[in-house]
Amino acid sequence: MALETVLLAVGRGDKERVDALTETVADIAGPAGATVVLAHVFGEDEYAEVREKLDIDPAAEVTADNVAERYSTVREIRSTLDAAGLDVVVRGGVGDYGERVVEIAGEEDADLVVVGGRSRSPTGKAVFGSTAQSVMLNAPCPVTFVRGA
């Protein structure tokens, strides 16, 4: 299977995994010549906070894609991937992280999704749930998990 589209899903907790996520995606997408869809999903409250921090008028016609493009972690990752010569498209979403990542993967016809997360004990997963696990179980394509500290 040829990789044409790799979706890199980043969220609020991925700031400390930027290097690992970026290196993984560049290693996978670069040789394949794949387009990278850099997706950031905001929770409802987080989206309102970020719009305010970015000084976006609450009445302004702005999409989640526009807000994601201005988000610092997304800008940092995009800059690194652009420098590596990769084609990058930014997508934003609002709502449940796992659900929206899966939806965006379907909308973009992704061949692979890359998600980050941290190691948890089996008990931790049972008590707190796992967004990455939700993506792995529901994505329309294979998923690569990049473990952080």
PDB file of C-alpha atoms in Angstrom:
ATOM      1  CA  MET A   1       0.000   0.000   0.000  1.00  0.00           C
ATOM      2  CA  ALA A   2       1.407   3.371  -0.993  1.00  0.00           C
ATOM      3  CA  LEU A   3       1.131   6.139   1.565  1.00  0.00           C
ATOM      4  CA  GLU A   4      -0.411   9.259   0.085  1.00  0.00           C
ATOM      5  CA  THR A   5      -1.785  10.918   3.213  1.00  0.00           C
ATOM      6  CA  VAL A   6      -0.454  10.723   6.770  1.00  0.00           C
ATOM      7  CA  LEU A   7      -2.544  12.362   9.474  1.00  0.00           C
ATOM      8  CA  LEU A   8      -0.589  13.637  12.458  1.00  0.00           C
ATOM      9  CA  ALA A   9      -3.009  14.227  15.315  1.00  0.00           C
ATOM     10  CA  VAL A  10      -1.794  16.622  17.980  1.00  0.00           C
ATOM     11  CA  GLY A  11      -3.556  17.810  21.076  1.00  0.00           C
ATOM     12  CA  ARG A  12      -3.022  19.984  24.088  1.00  0.00           C
ATOM     13  CA  GLY A  13      -0.815  17.398  25.827  1.00  0.00           C
ATOM     14  CA  ASP A  14       1.544  16.825  22.901  1.00  0.00           C
ATOM     15  CA  LYS A  15       3.841  19.811  23.442  1.00  0.00           C
ATOM     16  CA  GLU A  16       6.481  17.640  25.130  1.00  0.00           C
ATOM     17  CA  ARG A  17       6.295  15.085  22.288  1.00  0.00           C
ATOM     18  CA  VAL A  18       6.746  17.515  19.387  1.00  0.00           C
ATOM     19  CA  ASP A  19      10.225  16.282  18.436  1.00  0.00           C
ATOM     20  CA  ALA A  20       9.294  12.595  18.589  1.00  0.00           C
ATOM     21  CA  LEU A  21       6.067  13.126  16.624  1.00  0.00           C
ATOM     22  CA  THR A  22       7.736  15.297  13.990  1.00  0.00           C
ATOM     23  CA  GLU A  23      10.653  12.894  13.491  1.00  0.00           C
ATOM     24  CA  THR A  24       8.315   9.910  13.196  1.00  0.00           C
ATOM     25  CA  VAL A  25       6.100  11.601  10.621  1.00  0.00           C
ATOM     26  CA  ALA A  26       9.062  12.901   8.590  1.00  0.00           C
ATOM     27  CA  ASP A  27      10.579   9.395   8.566  1.00  0.00           C
ATOM     28  CA  ILE A  28       7.309   7.876   7.339  1.00  0.00           C
ATOM     29  CA  ALA A  29       5.923  10.553   4.999  1.00  0.00           C
ATOM     30  CA  GLY A  30       9.183  11.853   3.523  1.00  0.00           C
ATOM     31  CA  PRO A  31      10.343   8.753   1.639  1.00  0.00           C
ATOM     32  CA  ALA A  32       6.763   8.040   0.509  1.00  0.00           C
ATOM     33  CA  GLY A  33       6.225  11.598  -0.746  1.00  0.00           C
ATOM     34  CA  ALA A  34       3.008  11.658   1.283  1.00  0.00           C
ATOM     35  CA  THR A  35       1.064  14.757   2.237  1.00  0.00           C
ATOM     36  CA  VAL A  36       0.919  15.356   5.991  1.00  0.00           C
ATOM     37  CA  VAL A  37      -2.411  16.453   7.411  1.00  0.00           C
ATOM     38  CA  LEU A  38      -1.560  18.132  10.709  1.00  0.00           C
ATOM     39  CA  ALA A  39      -4.726  17.971  12.790  1.00  0.00           C
ATOM     40  CA  HIS A  40      -5.301  19.684  16.115  1.00  0.00           C
ATOM     41  CA  VAL A  41      -8.532  18.985  17.958  1.00  0.00           C
ATOM     42  CA  PHE A  42      -9.693  21.401  20.638  1.00  0.00           C
ATOM     43  CA  GLY A  43     -12.084  20.623  23.453  1.00  0.00           C
ATOM     44  CA  GLU A  44     -15.032  23.047  23.580  1.00  0.00           C
ATOM     45  CA  ASP A  45     -13.627  25.044  26.522  1.00  0.00           C
ATOM     46  CA  GLU A  46     -10.080  24.946  25.141  1.00  0.00           C
ATOM     47  CA  TYR A  47     -11.295  26.298  21.780  1.00  0.00           C
ATOM     48  CA  ALA A  48     -12.886  29.321  23.437  1.00  0.00           C
ATOM     49  CA  GLU A  49      -9.724  29.920  25.519  1.00  0.00           C
ATOM     50  CA  VAL A  50      -7.426  29.677  22.502  1.00  0.00           C
ATOM     51  CA  ARG A  51      -9.588  32.041  20.434  1.00  0.00           C
ATOM     52  CA  GLU A  52      -9.404  34.533  23.296  1.00  0.00           C
ATOM     53  CA  LYS A  53      -5.614  34.138  23.720  1.00  0.00           C
ATOM     54  CA  LEU A  54      -5.143  34.638  19.979  1.00  0.00           C
ATOM     55  CA  ASP A  55      -7.256  37.814  20.260  1.00  0.00           C
ATOM     56  CA  ILE A  56      -9.858  36.555  17.789  1.00  0.00           C
ATOM     57  CA  ASP A  57     -13.118  38.504  17.962  1.00  0.00           C
ATOM     58  CA  PRO A  58     -15.864  36.163  19.254  1.00  0.00           C
ATOM     59  CA  ALA A  59     -18.115  37.358  16.408  1.00  0.00           C
ATOM     60  CA  ALA A  60     -15.463  36.745  13.724  1.00  0.00           C
ATOM     61  CA  GLU A  61     -16.096  34.150  11.039  1.00  0.00           C
ATOM     62  CA  VAL A  62     -13.165  31.879  11.872  1.00  0.00           C
ATOM     63  CA  THR A  63     -12.967  28.132  11.358  1.00  0.00           C
ATOM     64  CA  ALA A  64     -11.273  25.569  13.583  1.00  0.00           C
ATOM     65  CA  ASP A  65      -8.757  25.154  10.722  1.00  0.00           C
ATOM     66  CA  ASN A  66      -7.847  28.868  11.014  1.00  0.00           C
ATOM     67  CA  VAL A  67      -7.439  28.635  14.781  1.00  0.00           C
ATOM     68  CA  ALA A  68      -5.331  25.466  14.523  1.00  0.00           C
ATOM     69  CA  GLU A  69      -3.014  27.184  12.005  1.00  0.00           C
ATOM     70  CA  ARG A  70      -2.269  29.868  14.587  1.00  0.00           C
ATOM     71  CA  TYR A  71      -1.743  27.482  17.524  1.00  0.00           C
ATOM     72  CA  SER A  72       1.906  27.507  18.670  1.00  0.00           C
ATOM     73  CA  THR A  73       2.445  23.731  18.724  1.00  0.00           C
ATOM     74  CA  VAL A  74       0.968  23.390  15.238  1.00  0.00           C
ATOM     75  CA  ARG A  75       3.120  26.243  13.920  1.00  0.00           C
ATOM     76  CA  GLU A  76       6.242  24.633  15.403  1.00  0.00           C
ATOM     77  CA  ILE A  77       5.487  21.219  13.883  1.00  0.00           C
ATOM     78  CA  ARG A  78       4.498  22.707  10.532  1.00  0.00           C
ATOM     79  CA  SER A  79       7.711  24.725  10.360  1.00  0.00           C
ATOM     80  CA  THR A  80       9.812  21.599  10.954  1.00  0.00           C
ATOM     81  CA  LEU A  81       7.869  19.529   8.409  1.00  0.00           C
ATOM     82  CA  ASP A  82       8.001  22.354   5.839  1.00  0.00           C
ATOM     83  CA  ALA A  83      11.791  22.559   6.332  1.00  0.00           C
ATOM     84  CA  ALA A  84      11.962  18.798   5.677  1.00  0.00           C
ATOM     85  CA  GLY A  85      10.308  19.425   2.301  1.00  0.00           C
ATOM     86  CA  LEU A  86       6.957  17.842   3.157  1.00  0.00           C
ATOM     87  CA  ASP A  87       3.587  19.064   1.909  1.00  0.00           C
ATOM     88  CA  VAL A  88       1.540  19.993   4.982  1.00  0.00           C
ATOM     89  CA  VAL A  89      -2.168  20.758   5.329  1.00  0.00           C
ATOM     90  CA  VAL A  90      -3.525  21.982   8.682  1.00  0.00           C
ATOM     91  CA  ARG A  91      -6.923  20.862   9.921  1.00  0.00           C
ATOM     92  CA  GLY A  92      -8.660  21.866  13.103  1.00  0.00           C
ATOM     93  CA  GLY A  93     -11.550  20.330  14.951  1.00  0.00           C
ATOM     94  CA  VAL A  94     -13.661  20.991  18.006  1.00  0.00           C
ATOM     95  CA  GLY A  95     -15.200  18.334  20.213  1.00  0.00           C
ATOM     96  CA  ASP A  96     -14.194  14.930  21.500  1.00  0.00           C
ATOM     97  CA  TYR A  97     -10.530  14.436  20.572  1.00  0.00           C
ATOM     98  CA  GLY A  98     -10.741  10.771  19.618  1.00  0.00           C
ATOM     99  CA  GLU A  99     -13.977  11.103  17.667  1.00  0.00           C
ATOM    100  CA  ARG A 100     -12.843  14.182  15.734  1.00  0.00           C
ATOM    101  CA  VAL A 101      -9.432  12.664  14.867  1.00  0.00           C
ATOM    102  CA  VAL A 102     -11.202   9.604  13.449  1.00  0.00           C
ATOM    103  CA  GLU A 103     -13.626  11.850  11.517  1.00  0.00           C
ATOM    104  CA  ILE A 104     -10.804  13.957  10.072  1.00  0.00           C
ATOM    105  CA  ALA A 105      -8.893  10.804   9.107  1.00  0.00           C
ATOM    106  CA  GLY A 106     -11.959   9.672   7.157  1.00  0.00           C
ATOM    107  CA  GLU A 107     -12.564  13.083   5.581  1.00  0.00           C
ATOM    108  CA  GLU A 108      -8.923  13.288   4.445  1.00  0.00           C
ATOM    109  CA  ASP A 109      -8.827   9.648   3.292  1.00  0.00           C
ATOM    110  CA  ALA A 110      -5.744   9.115   5.479  1.00  0.00           C
ATOM    111  CA  ASP A 111      -3.616   6.048   4.847  1.00  0.00           C
ATOM    112  CA  LEU A 112      -2.045   6.273   8.310  1.00  0.00           C
ATOM    113  CA  VAL A 113      -2.732   8.173  11.532  1.00  0.00           C
ATOM    114  CA  VAL A 114       0.080   9.083  13.928  1.00  0.00           C
ATOM    115  CA  VAL A 115      -0.888   9.865  17.536  1.00  0.00           C
ATOM    116  CA  GLY A 116       1.115  10.527  20.653  1.00  0.00           C
ATOM    117  CA  GLY A 117       0.521   9.556  24.218  1.00  0.00           C
ATOM    118  CA  ARG A 118       2.151   8.555  27.411  1.00  0.00           C
ATOM    119  CA  SER A 119       2.553   5.124  28.923  1.00  0.00           C
ATOM    120  CA  ARG A 120      -0.092   4.214  31.441  1.00  0.00           C
ATOM    121  CA  SER A 121      -0.655   1.216  33.608  1.00  0.00           C
ATOM    122  CA  PRO A 122      -3.595  -1.050  32.716  1.00  0.00           C
ATOM    123  CA  THR A 123      -5.407   0.360  35.764  1.00  0.00           C
ATOM    124  CA  GLY A 124      -4.767   3.920  34.594  1.00  0.00           C
ATOM    125  CA  LYS A 125      -6.286   3.118  31.210  1.00  0.00           C
ATOM    126  CA  ALA A 126      -9.354   1.553  32.796  1.00  0.00           C
ATOM    127  CA  VAL A 127      -9.926   4.473  35.150  1.00  0.00           C
ATOM    128  CA  PHE A 128      -9.099   7.398  32.868  1.00  0.00           C
ATOM    129  CA  GLY A 129      -9.721   5.988  29.394  1.00  0.00           C
ATOM    130  CA  SER A 130      -7.310   6.528  26.571  1.00  0.00           C
ATOM    131  CA  THR A 131      -7.840   8.929  23.712  1.00  0.00           C
ATOM    132  CA  ALA A 132      -5.070   7.276  21.717  1.00  0.00           C
ATOM    133  CA  GLN A 133      -6.694   3.898  22.329  1.00  0.00           C
ATOM    134  CA  SER A 134     -10.001   5.277  21.037  1.00  0.00           C
ATOM    135  CA  VAL A 135      -8.287   6.479  17.863  1.00  0.00           C
ATOM    136  CA  MET A 136      -6.502   3.133  17.420  1.00  0.00           C
ATOM    137  CA  LEU A 137      -9.740   1.187  17.761  1.00  0.00           C
ATOM    138  CA  ASN A 138     -11.865   3.407  15.521  1.00  0.00           C
ATOM    139  CA  ALA A 139      -9.602   4.894  12.843  1.00  0.00           C
ATOM    140  CA  PRO A 140     -10.364   3.931   9.237  1.00  0.00           C
ATOM    141  CA  CYS A 141      -6.679   3.098   8.666  1.00  0.00           C
ATOM    142  CA  PRO A 142      -3.600   1.856  10.557  1.00  0.00           C
ATOM    143  CA  VAL A 143      -2.402   3.949  13.504  1.00  0.00           C
ATOM    144  CA  THR A 144       1.148   4.547  14.698  1.00  0.00           C
ATOM    145  CA  PHE A 145       1.475   5.378  18.387  1.00  0.00           C
ATOM    146  CA  VAL A 146       4.425   7.568  19.464  1.00  0.00           C
ATOM    147  CA  ARG A 147       5.040   7.112  23.158  1.00  0.00           C
ATOM    148  CA  GLY A 148       6.143  10.042  25.238  1.00  0.00           C
ATOM    149  CA  ALA A 149       7.463  10.196  28.766  1.00  0.00           C
TER     150      ALA A 149
END
